[in-house]
């Protein structure tokens, strides 16, 4: 309402009050004799004026009181609905404030493979994981630190007034928060990996949007390198260029099938027999060996994993056929990436390759790691079932390091467990680990599975494994992964026989504690005879 119009009720109420009062005063003092109707009209005018005046005053009072309260937009919480932490705009504002108060750091914290998590668990459980992570982060935040959720699975932590050197310690603290798995919905345990990107500023901070994109770039690099955290390198362009160049080179190498397979034997302790070989991918780029963990994760990110796996399967089966032709009958294990199991075309492709190379399905073992959770009822479950139905064997890799191993064992028929190297190394000096290994071996036996000890490096480990009843080992102590020609030579020099088919239930077995050092002797001198340098 225009100001002048708004004043009209006040003017009228003042006139009514003044007029009414004047008539009543005049009537009361008796200067004039006023007729009764006039006096009543004056009373009505006075009362009406007072009412109007009061209403106006109350409205003004209300306006004053309301305007002193926070207005509705200010009341809208600066909080993210899902996590209860600051939302994107609020944490960005906190970041801007922090850059004005002195040196500090920004950490961007991102969950690895969150998309898979959403897919395997469903949105409700994945949201629950986000909430739980948010509250772990909030509980661990130091005084003055500001925490927010930028979106999806991405959190931001601002540490104002801190020296850049403190940022790494903060990132380590964040990483340690996920050491304990998360419990969701039906009691499934979920283990998370985080990638943290760190950017720090001193007296002359860059703009907030620059800080955010620098932290993102550092986070991307951490993930691509398979590292839990990475700091922003001021030479940003060169970092990004390096990453893109490497991904491009990998794409080319996969297309031209330049990746190579090395092979590492698995040996039966009792008989000295080579029960199979594991194929491990190698990529040499510009004279440098790139770690398989790095290029496999790059291949996953770049959508190359299906063609990479296909090429390696082709190569491995081709090699087995060549060994066959040389009179060396071997079975081969090929590693699958968790993402391969989401590819419904995989089982058919595997069967075609087996057929093309004339290899019986039982001579191919597919190793699946259990570090990425895969509850049943999923696409990966169906792919596993179809693979299994086609006759190929399945193995659980890195057994003991993930969350889903027992689920796998309950829900799928697998043929082999590969006990993670961390158990093998620790069981020598730690009784509890020894007990875990011994019961895993016993469980494997009851389920009719081979238990393979991975990464065996020392003779004491062999001794402990024999005492546990574990019969099959793989590791540098026997032979590191080597190119096929070297493995052929090694097999000719060392192996008395090889076993291409699955072990028969009546095959040679060591009994608990009974084999003693004689079991090592059973290796027939295989131990320690591999090429000296691990590769
Ligand atoms: P993994 O499947 O657990 O393979 C065993 C790793 O342990 C190999 O590392 C092998 O070289 C190493 N190793 C063997 N014996 C010993 C030992 O006595 N001591 C120690 N400390 N290590 C030993 P590598 O070749 O660097 O491969 C690392 C990982 O990369 C593999 O772990 C596997 O997860 C992945 N990977 C390798 N090749 C492929 C592939 O073709 N496809 C997929 N999806 N992943 C692959
Ligand atoms: Ca493996
Ligand atoms: Ca392994």
Coordinates of C-alpha atoms and ligand atoms in Angstrom, one line a residue:
X1 CA 0.0 0.0 0.0
X2 CA 1.4 3.5 -0.8
X3 CA 2.5 5.4 2.3
X4 CA 0.0 8.2 1.9
X5 CA -3.0 5.8 1.7
X6 CA -1.6 3.9 4.7
X7 CA -1.8 7.1 6.7
X8 CA -5.5 7.7 6.1
X9 CA -6.9 5.4 8.9
X10 CA -4.6 7.2 11.3
X11 CA -5.9 10.6 10.3
X12 CA -9.5 9.5 10.5
X13 CA -9.0 7.8 13.9
X14 CA -7.3 11.0 15.2
X15 CA -10.2 13.2 13.9
X16 CA -12.8 11.0 15.4
X17 CA -11.1 10.9 18.8
X18 CA -10.5 14.6 18.7
X19 CA -14.1 15.5 17.6
X20 CA -15.7 13.0 20.1
X21 CA -13.6 14.2 22.9
X22 CA -14.4 17.9 22.2
X23 CA -18.2 17.3 22.2
X24 CA -18.1 15.3 25.4
X25 CA -15.9 17.9 27.2
X26 CA -18.2 20.7 26.1
X27 CA -21.3 18.7 27.2
X28 CA -19.6 17.9 30.5
X29 CA -18.5 21.5 31.4
X30 CA -22.0 22.8 30.5
X31 CA -21.0 25.7 28.3
X32 CA -23.6 24.5 25.9
X33 CA -26.5 22.2 26.3
X34 CA -25.9 19.4 23.7
X35 CA -28.8 17.3 22.7
X36 CA -28.5 13.6 23.8
X37 CA -28.2 12.2 20.2
X38 CA -25.2 14.5 19.6
X39 CA -23.6 13.3 22.8
X40 CA -24.2 9.6 21.8
X41 CA -22.8 10.3 18.3
X42 CA -19.7 11.9 20.0
X43 CA -19.3 8.8 22.3
X44 CA -19.6 6.5 19.2
X45 CA -17.0 8.7 17.3
X46 CA -14.6 8.6 20.3
X47 CA -14.9 4.8 20.8
X48 CA -14.7 4.2 17.0
X49 CA -11.6 6.5 16.8
X50 CA -10.0 4.7 19.7
X51 CA -10.7 1.3 18.2
X52 CA -9.2 2.4 14.8
X53 CA -6.2 3.9 16.5
X54 CA -5.6 0.7 18.5
X55 CA -5.9 -1.5 15.4
X56 CA -3.4 0.7 13.6
X57 CA -1.1 0.7 16.5
X58 CA -1.4 -3.1 16.9
X59 CA -0.6 -3.6 13.2
X60 CA 2.4 -1.3 13.5
X61 CA 3.5 -3.2 16.6
X62 CA 3.1 -6.5 14.9
X63 CA 5.1 -5.3 11.9
X64 CA 7.9 -4.2 14.3
X65 CA 7.9 -7.5 16.2
X66 CA 7.9 -9.6 13.0
X67 CA 10.6 -7.5 11.4
X68 CA 12.8 -8.1 14.4
X69 CA 12.5 -12.0 13.9
X70 CA 14.7 -13.7 11.4
X71 CA 12.9 -13.7 8.0
X72 CA 11.8 -17.0 6.6
X73 CA 14.7 -17.3 4.0
X74 CA 17.2 -16.9 6.9
X75 CA 15.4 -19.5 8.9
X76 CA 15.8 -22.1 6.0
X77 CA 18.5 -24.4 7.4
X78 CA 21.9 -24.2 5.7
X79 CA 21.9 -27.9 6.2
X80 CA 21.8 -30.8 3.7
X81 CA 18.7 -32.8 4.3
X82 CA 20.2 -36.2 3.9
X83 CA 23.4 -35.8 6.0
X84 CA 22.4 -33.0 8.4
X85 CA 25.8 -31.3 7.5
X86 CA 26.2 -27.9 5.8
X87 CA 24.9 -28.0 2.2
X88 CA 26.9 -27.0 -0.8
X89 CA 26.3 -23.2 -0.7
X90 CA 26.8 -23.1 3.1
X91 CA 30.1 -24.9 3.0
X92 CA 31.3 -22.8 0.1
X93 CA 30.5 -19.7 2.1
X94 CA 32.5 -21.1 5.0
X95 CA 35.4 -21.7 2.6
X96 CA 35.2 -18.1 1.4
X97 CA 35.2 -16.9 5.1
X98 CA 38.2 -19.2 5.9
X99 CA 40.3 -17.8 3.1
X100 CA 39.8 -14.3 4.5
X101 CA 41.0 -15.3 8.0
X102 CA 44.5 -16.8 7.1
X103 CA 46.1 -19.9 5.8
X104 CA 44.0 -23.1 5.8
X105 CA 43.1 -26.2 3.8
X106 CA 40.1 -27.7 1.9
X107 CA 39.7 -31.5 1.7
X108 CA 37.3 -33.1 -0.7
X109 CA 36.3 -36.6 0.4
X110 CA 34.8 -38.9 -2.1
X111 CA 33.7 -42.6 -1.8
X112 CA 35.3 -44.9 -4.3
X113 CA 32.9 -46.9 -6.5
X114 CA 29.8 -45.3 -4.9
X115 CA 27.9 -46.0 -8.1
X116 CA 28.4 -49.7 -7.6
X117 CA 27.4 -49.4 -4.0
X118 CA 24.1 -47.8 -5.1
X119 CA 23.6 -50.5 -7.6
X120 CA 24.4 -53.4 -5.3
X121 CA 22.7 -52.1 -2.2
X122 CA 19.9 -50.0 -3.5
X123 CA 19.4 -46.3 -2.9
X124 CA 18.0 -46.5 0.6
X125 CA 21.0 -48.5 1.9
X126 CA 23.5 -46.3 0.0
X127 CA 21.9 -43.2 1.6
X128 CA 22.2 -44.8 4.9
X129 CA 25.9 -45.3 4.3
X130 CA 26.2 -41.6 3.4
X131 CA 24.5 -40.6 6.6
X132 CA 26.7 -42.9 8.7
X133 CA 29.9 -41.6 7.0
X134 CA 28.6 -38.0 7.5
X135 CA 28.2 -38.6 11.2
X136 CA 31.6 -40.3 11.5
X137 CA 33.2 -37.3 9.8
X138 CA 31.2 -34.9 12.0
X139 CA 32.3 -36.6 15.2
X140 CA 35.9 -36.5 14.2
X141 CA 36.0 -32.9 13.1
X142 CA 38.2 -30.7 15.2
X143 CA 37.1 -27.4 16.8
X144 CA 36.7 -24.7 14.1
X145 CA 36.7 -27.2 11.3
X146 CA 33.7 -26.9 9.0
X147 CA 32.1 -29.9 7.3
X148 CA 29.6 -30.1 4.5
X149 CA 28.2 -32.3 1.8
X150 CA 28.8 -31.0 -1.7
X151 CA 26.5 -33.5 -3.4
X152 CA 26.1 -37.2 -4.1
X153 CA 29.0 -39.0 -2.3
X154 CA 31.2 -36.0 -1.9
X155 CA 32.0 -34.2 1.3
X156 CA 34.1 -31.1 2.0
X157 CA 36.1 -30.3 5.1
X158 CA 37.4 -26.8 5.6
X159 CA 40.2 -26.3 8.2
X160 CA 40.6 -22.6 8.7
X161 CA 43.6 -21.0 10.4
X162 CA 45.7 -24.2 10.0
X163 CA 49.2 -24.6 8.5
X164 CA 49.2 -26.4 5.1
X165 CA 51.4 -29.1 6.7
X166 CA 48.6 -30.2 9.0
X167 CA 46.3 -31.1 6.0
X168 CA 47.9 -34.5 5.4
X169 CA 47.4 -35.5 9.0
X170 CA 43.7 -34.4 8.7
X171 CA 43.4 -36.5 5.6
X172 CA 44.9 -39.5 7.3
X173 CA 42.4 -39.1 10.2
X174 CA 39.6 -39.0 7.7
X175 CA 40.9 -42.1 5.9
X176 CA 41.1 -44.0 9.2
X177 CA 37.4 -43.3 9.8
X178 CA 36.4 -46.0 7.3
X179 CA 38.6 -48.7 8.8
X180 CA 35.6 -50.1 10.6
X181 CA 33.0 -51.3 8.1
X182 CA 29.5 -49.8 7.9
X183 CA 26.5 -51.9 8.8
X184 CA 23.5 -51.4 6.6
X185 CA 19.9 -52.8 6.1
X186 CA 19.9 -56.5 6.5
X187 CA 23.1 -56.5 8.5
X188 CA 25.4 -56.5 5.5
X189 CA 28.8 -55.0 6.3
X190 CA 30.1 -52.5 3.8
X191 CA 33.7 -51.5 3.6
X192 CA 34.3 -48.1 2.0
X193 CA 37.4 -46.7 0.4
X194 CA 37.8 -43.0 0.2
X195 CA 39.8 -40.7 -2.1
X196 CA 40.7 -37.4 -0.6
X197 CA 41.9 -34.4 -2.6
X198 CA 43.7 -31.7 -0.6
X199 CA 44.4 -28.1 -1.4
X200 CA 46.0 -25.6 1.0
X201 CA 46.4 -21.8 0.8
X202 CA 48.6 -19.4 2.6
X203 CA 48.3 -15.6 2.7
X204 CA 47.2 -15.2 -0.9
X205 CA 44.4 -17.6 -1.5
X206 CA 43.0 -18.3 -4.9
X207 CA 39.3 -17.8 -5.5
X208 CA 36.9 -20.2 -3.9
X209 CA 35.9 -21.8 -7.2
X210 CA 39.5 -22.3 -8.1
X211 CA 40.2 -24.0 -4.7
X212 CA 37.2 -26.3 -5.3
X213 CA 38.4 -27.4 -8.7
X214 CA 42.0 -27.8 -7.6
X215 CA 40.8 -30.1 -4.7
X216 CA 38.7 -32.0 -7.2
X217 CA 41.6 -32.5 -9.5
X218 CA 43.8 -33.7 -6.7
X219 CA 41.0 -36.2 -5.7
X220 CA 40.7 -37.5 -9.2
X221 CA 44.4 -38.0 -9.4
X222 CA 44.4 -39.9 -6.0
X223 CA 41.8 -42.3 -7.4
X224 CA 43.5 -42.8 -10.7
X225 CA 46.8 -43.6 -8.9
X226 CA 45.0 -45.9 -6.5
X227 CA 46.1 -43.7 -3.6
X228 CA 43.9 -42.8 -0.6
X229 CA 44.9 -39.1 -0.8
X230 CA 46.6 -36.6 -3.0
X231 CA 47.6 -33.0 -2.6
X232 CA 46.9 -30.4 -5.3
X233 CA 50.1 -29.8 -7.3
X234 CA 50.4 -26.2 -8.3
X235 CA 51.5 -27.5 -11.7
X236 CA 47.9 -28.4 -12.3
X237 CA 48.0 -28.5 -16.0
X238 CA 50.8 -30.9 -16.2
X239 CA 49.0 -33.2 -13.7
X240 CA 45.8 -33.3 -15.6
X241 CA 47.7 -33.7 -18.9
X242 CA 49.7 -36.6 -17.6
X243 CA 46.5 -38.3 -16.4
X244 CA 44.7 -37.8 -19.7
X245 CA 47.8 -38.9 -21.7
X246 CA 48.1 -42.1 -19.6
X247 CA 44.4 -43.0 -20.1
X248 CA 44.7 -42.3 -23.8
X249 CA 47.8 -44.5 -24.1
X250 CA 46.0 -47.3 -22.2
X251 CA 43.1 -47.0 -24.6
X252 CA 45.5 -47.4 -27.5
X253 CA 47.4 -50.3 -25.9
X254 CA 44.2 -52.2 -25.1
X255 CA 43.0 -51.7 -28.7
X256 CA 46.3 -52.9 -30.1
X257 CA 46.4 -55.8 -27.5
X258 CA 49.8 -54.6 -26.3
X259 CA 49.2 -55.6 -22.7
X260 CA 51.1 -58.8 -21.7
X261 CA 50.4 -61.6 -19.4
X262 CA 53.0 -62.9 -16.9
X263 CA 52.3 -66.3 -15.3
X264 CA 52.9 -67.4 -11.7
X265 CA 52.6 -71.1 -10.8
X266 CA 50.5 -72.5 -7.9
X267 CA 52.2 -75.5 -6.4
X268 CA 50.9 -78.5 -4.4
X269 CA 53.1 -78.8 -1.3
X270 CA 52.6 -82.5 -0.9
X271 CA 53.4 -83.6 -4.5
X272 CA 55.4 -80.7 -5.9
X273 CA 52.8 -80.7 -8.7
X274 CA 52.0 -77.4 -10.5
X275 CA 48.3 -77.3 -10.2
X276 CA 47.8 -74.2 -12.4
X277 CA 49.2 -70.8 -13.3
X278 CA 47.8 -67.4 -12.5
X279 CA 47.9 -64.9 -15.4
X280 CA 48.9 -61.4 -14.2
X281 CA 48.6 -58.4 -16.6
X282 CA 51.7 -56.2 -17.3
X283 CA 51.7 -52.9 -19.2
X284 CA 54.9 -51.2 -20.2
X285 CA 54.4 -47.6 -21.2
X286 CA 57.3 -45.4 -22.4
X287 CA 59.8 -47.8 -20.9
X288 CA 58.1 -47.9 -17.5
X289 CA 56.1 -50.8 -16.0
X290 CA 52.8 -49.4 -14.8
X291 CA 51.3 -51.1 -11.8
X292 CA 48.3 -53.4 -12.6
X293 CA 46.4 -51.9 -9.8
X294 CA 46.7 -48.5 -11.4
X295 CA 45.9 -49.4 -15.0
X296 CA 43.1 -51.8 -14.0
X297 CA 41.4 -49.0 -12.1
X298 CA 42.0 -46.6 -15.0
X299 CA 40.5 -49.1 -17.3
X300 CA 37.5 -49.3 -15.1
X301 CA 37.1 -45.5 -15.0
X302 CA 37.6 -45.2 -18.7
X303 CA 35.1 -47.9 -19.6
X304 CA 37.9 -50.1 -21.0
X305 CA 37.6 -53.0 -18.6
X306 CA 35.4 -55.2 -20.8
X307 CA 37.8 -55.1 -23.8
X308 CA 40.9 -55.3 -21.6
X309 CA 39.6 -58.5 -19.9
X310 CA 38.5 -60.0 -23.2
X311 CA 41.9 -59.4 -24.7
X312 CA 43.7 -61.0 -21.7
X313 CA 41.3 -64.0 -21.6
X314 CA 42.1 -64.5 -25.3
X315 CA 45.8 -64.3 -24.7
X316 CA 45.7 -66.6 -21.6
X317 CA 43.7 -69.3 -23.4
X318 CA 45.9 -69.0 -26.5
X319 CA 49.0 -69.6 -24.2
X320 CA 47.4 -72.6 -22.6
X321 CA 46.7 -74.0 -26.0
X322 CA 50.4 -73.4 -27.0
X323 CA 51.5 -75.1 -23.7
X324 CA 49.2 -78.0 -24.6
X325 CA 51.0 -78.3 -27.9
X326 CA 54.3 -78.5 -26.1
X327 CA 53.0 -81.3 -23.9
X328 CA 52.5 -79.1 -20.8
X329 CA 48.9 -79.4 -19.6
X330 CA 48.1 -76.5 -17.3
X331 CA 45.0 -74.8 -16.1
X332 CA 45.0 -71.0 -16.0
X333 CA 43.5 -68.4 -13.6
X334 CA 42.5 -65.1 -14.9
X335 CA 41.6 -62.1 -12.7
X336 CA 38.2 -60.4 -13.2
X337 CA 37.5 -56.9 -12.1
X338 CA 34.3 -56.5 -10.1
X339 CA 32.9 -54.5 -12.9
X340 CA 33.3 -57.4 -15.3
X341 CA 30.6 -59.1 -13.4
X342 CA 28.1 -56.5 -14.3
X343 CA 28.6 -57.3 -18.0
X344 CA 25.8 -59.8 -19.0
X345 CA 27.8 -60.6 -22.2
X346 CA 30.8 -62.0 -20.3
X347 CA 29.6 -65.6 -19.9
X348 CA 28.9 -66.0 -23.6
X349 CA 32.2 -64.3 -24.5
X350 CA 34.1 -66.7 -22.2
X351 CA 32.5 -69.7 -23.7
X352 CA 33.3 -68.5 -27.2
X353 CA 37.0 -68.0 -26.4
X354 CA 37.2 -71.4 -24.7
X355 CA 35.8 -73.0 -27.8
X356 CA 38.0 -71.0 -30.2
X357 CA 41.1 -72.2 -28.3
X358 CA 39.8 -75.7 -27.8
X359 CA 40.2 -75.6 -24.0
X360 CA 37.8 -77.4 -21.6
X361 CA 35.9 -74.9 -19.3
X362 CA 37.3 -76.7 -16.2
X363 CA 40.8 -75.6 -17.1
X364 CA 39.9 -71.9 -16.7
X365 CA 39.6 -70.4 -13.3
X366 CA 38.2 -66.9 -12.9
X367 CA 39.4 -65.1 -9.8
X368 CA 37.0 -62.6 -8.3
X369 CA 38.0 -60.4 -5.5
X370 CA 35.8 -60.1 -2.5
X371 CA 36.9 -56.6 -1.6
X372 CA 34.0 -55.1 -3.4
X373 CA 30.8 -56.2 -1.8
X374 CA 28.4 -58.1 -3.8
X375 CA 25.4 -59.4 -2.0
X376 CA 23.4 -62.0 -3.9
X377 CA 20.3 -60.9 -5.8
X378 CA 22.3 -58.8 -8.1
X379 CA 23.3 -58.7 -11.7
X380 CA 26.7 -59.9 -10.7
X381 CA 25.1 -62.9 -9.1
X382 CA 23.4 -63.9 -12.3
X383 CA 26.7 -63.5 -14.3
X384 CA 28.5 -65.7 -11.7
X385 CA 25.8 -68.3 -11.9
X386 CA 26.0 -68.4 -15.7
X387 CA 29.8 -68.6 -15.7
X388 CA 29.6 -71.4 -13.2
X389 CA 26.9 -73.2 -15.2
X390 CA 29.2 -73.1 -18.3
X391 CA 31.7 -75.2 -16.4
X392 CA 34.5 -72.7 -15.7
X393 CA 35.8 -72.7 -12.1
X394 CA 35.5 -69.7 -9.7
X395 CA 38.0 -68.6 -7.1
X396 CA 37.7 -66.0 -4.4
X397 CA 40.8 -63.8 -4.5
X398 CA 42.3 -62.0 -1.5
X399 CA 40.1 -64.0 0.8
X400 CA 39.8 -62.5 4.2
X401 CA 40.2 -58.8 3.2
X402 CA 36.7 -58.0 2.1
X403 CA 33.2 -58.2 3.5
X404 CA 31.3 -60.6 1.4
X405 CA 33.3 -63.9 1.5
X406 CA 30.9 -65.8 3.6
X407 CA 28.0 -64.6 1.5
X408 CA 29.8 -65.9 -1.6
X409 CA 30.4 -69.2 0.0
X410 CA 26.8 -69.5 1.0
X411 CA 25.3 -68.4 -2.2
X412 CA 27.6 -69.5 -5.0
X413 CA 29.5 -72.7 -5.6
X414 CA 33.1 -71.6 -5.9
X415 CA 36.0 -73.9 -6.3
X416 CA 38.9 -72.1 -4.7
X417 CA 39.8 -69.6 -1.9
X418 CA 43.0 -67.6 -2.2
X419 CA 44.0 -66.7 1.2
X420 CA 45.3 -63.2 1.2
X421 CA 49.0 -62.7 1.7
X422 CA 48.5 -60.6 4.9
X423 CA 47.3 -63.7 6.7
X424 CA 50.1 -65.8 5.3
X425 CA 52.8 -63.3 6.5
X426 CA 51.2 -62.9 9.9
X427 CA 50.4 -66.5 10.8
X428 CA 54.0 -67.3 11.5
X429 CA 54.2 -65.1 14.5
X430 CA 50.5 -64.6 15.5
X431 CA 48.6 -67.4 17.0
X432 CA 45.2 -65.9 16.3
X433 CA 46.0 -65.5 12.6
X434 CA 47.3 -69.1 12.7
X435 CA 43.9 -70.2 14.1
X436 CA 42.0 -68.3 11.5
X437 CA 44.0 -69.8 8.7
X438 CA 43.6 -73.3 10.2
X439 CA 39.9 -73.0 10.4
X440 CA 39.6 -71.5 6.9
X441 CA 41.5 -74.5 5.6
X442 CA 39.2 -76.8 7.5
X443 CA 36.1 -75.0 6.2
X444 CA 37.5 -75.1 2.7
X445 CA 38.0 -78.8 3.0
X446 CA 34.4 -79.4 4.2
X447 CA 33.1 -77.4 1.3
X448 CA 35.3 -79.3 -1.1
X449 CA 37.4 -76.2 -2.1
X450 CA 41.0 -75.7 -2.8
X451 CA 42.6 -73.3 -0.4
X452 CA 45.6 -71.5 -1.9
X453 CA 48.0 -69.5 0.2
X454 CA 49.0 -66.3 -1.8
X455 CA 52.3 -64.4 -1.6
X456 CA 54.4 -67.0 0.1
X457 CA 57.8 -65.6 0.6
X458 CA 59.5 -67.4 3.4
X459 CA 60.2 -71.0 4.3
X460 CA 58.7 -70.4 7.8
X461 CA 55.4 -69.6 6.1
X462 CA 55.4 -72.9 4.3
X463 CA 56.1 -74.6 7.6
X464 CA 53.1 -72.9 9.3
X465 CA 50.9 -73.6 6.3
X466 CA 51.7 -77.3 6.4
X467 CA 50.8 -77.3 10.1
X468 CA 47.5 -75.8 9.2
X469 CA 46.9 -78.4 6.5
X470 CA 47.1 -75.9 3.6
X471 CA 48.3 -77.7 0.6
X472 CA 48.7 -75.2 -2.3
X473 CA 51.0 -72.2 -2.4
X474 CA 51.8 -69.4 -4.7
X475 CA 54.5 -66.8 -4.1
X476 CA 58.0 -65.5 -4.8
X477 CA 59.4 -68.3 -2.8
X478 CA 58.4 -70.7 -5.5
X479 CA 58.5 -68.4 -8.5
X480 CA 57.5 -64.8 -9.2
X481 CA 55.2 -64.0 -12.2
X482 CA 57.3 -64.4 -15.3
X483 CA 56.8 -64.1 -19.1
X484 CA 55.4 -67.3 -20.7
X485 CA 58.8 -68.4 -22.2
X486 CA 60.5 -68.2 -18.8
X487 CA 57.7 -70.1 -17.2
X488 CA 58.0 -72.8 -19.9
X489 CA 61.7 -73.1 -19.1
X490 CA 61.0 -73.1 -15.3
X491 CA 58.4 -75.8 -15.8
X492 CA 60.8 -78.0 -17.8
X493 CA 63.5 -77.5 -15.2
X494 CA 61.4 -78.0 -12.1
X495 CA 58.0 -79.5 -12.4
X496 CA 57.6 -83.2 -12.3
X497 CA 54.1 -83.1 -13.4
X498 CA 51.3 -80.7 -13.8
X499 CA 47.7 -80.9 -13.1
X500 CA 45.3 -79.3 -15.6
X501 CA 42.2 -80.7 -14.2
X502 CA 40.6 -80.0 -10.9
X503 CA 42.1 -81.9 -8.0
X504 CA 40.3 -85.1 -7.3
X505 CA 38.8 -85.5 -3.8
X506 CA 41.0 -88.6 -3.4
X507 CA 44.1 -86.8 -4.5
X508 CA 47.1 -86.4 -2.3
X509 CA 46.3 -84.4 0.8
X510 CA 48.3 -83.3 3.8
X511 CA 46.7 -84.0 7.1
X512 CA 46.9 -81.5 9.9
X513 CA 50.3 -81.5 11.4
X514 CA 51.2 -84.8 9.9
X515 CA 53.2 -83.7 7.0
X516 CA 55.9 -81.9 8.9
X517 CA 59.0 -80.7 7.1
X518 CA 58.6 -83.7 4.9
X519 CA 55.8 -81.7 3.1
X520 CA 58.4 -79.1 2.2
X521 CA 60.6 -81.9 0.9
X522 CA 57.6 -82.9 -1.2
X523 CA 58.1 -79.7 -3.2
X524 CA 60.9 -81.6 -4.8
X525 CA 63.2 -78.6 -4.7
X526 CA 60.7 -76.2 -6.3
X527 CA 60.9 -73.8 -3.4
X528 CA 63.3 -70.9 -4.0
X529 CA 64.2 -72.0 -7.5
X530 CA 62.3 -69.3 -9.3
X531 CA 64.0 -66.4 -11.1
X532 CA 65.4 -64.2 -8.4
X533 CA 63.8 -60.9 -9.0
X534 CA 60.1 -60.6 -8.2
X535 CA 58.2 -59.0 -11.1
Ligands
LIG1 P1 46.3 -60.4 -7.1 O1 45.3 -61.0 -8.0 O2 46.1 -60.6 -5.7 O3 47.7 -60.9 -7.6 C1 48.7 -61.3 -6.8 C2 49.7 -60.2 -6.6 O4 50.7 -60.5 -5.7 C3 50.5 -60.0 -8.0 O5 50.7 -58.6 -8.0 C4 51.7 -60.7 -7.7 O6 52.8 -60.3 -8.5 C5 52.0 -60.5 -6.3 N1 52.8 -61.6 -5.7 C6 52.9 -62.8 -6.1 N2 53.7 -63.5 -5.2 C7 54.0 -62.6 -4.2 C8 54.8 -62.7 -3.1 O7 55.4 -63.7 -2.7 N3 54.9 -61.6 -2.3 C9 54.3 -60.4 -2.6 N4 54.4 -59.4 -1.8 N5 53.5 -60.3 -3.7 C10 53.4 -61.4 -4.5 P2 50.6 -57.8 -9.3 O8 50.9 -58.6 -10.5 O9 51.2 -56.5 -9.1 O10 49.0 -57.5 -9.4 C11 48.4 -56.8 -8.5 C12 46.9 -56.9 -8.6 O11 46.4 -56.3 -9.8 C13 46.4 -58.3 -8.6 O12 46.4 -58.8 -7.3 C14 45.1 -58.2 -9.3 O13 44.1 -57.7 -8.3 C15 45.3 -57.0 -10.2 N6 45.5 -57.6 -11.6 C16 46.6 -58.1 -12.1 N7 46.4 -58.6 -13.4 C17 45.1 -58.4 -13.6 C18 44.2 -58.6 -14.7 O14 44.5 -59.2 -15.7 N8 42.9 -58.3 -14.5 C19 42.4 -57.7 -13.4 N9 41.1 -57.4 -13.3 N10 43.2 -57.4 -12.4 C20 44.5 -57.8 -12.5
LIG2 CA1 44.5 -62.9 -8.3
LIG3 CA1 45.2 -62.0 -4.5

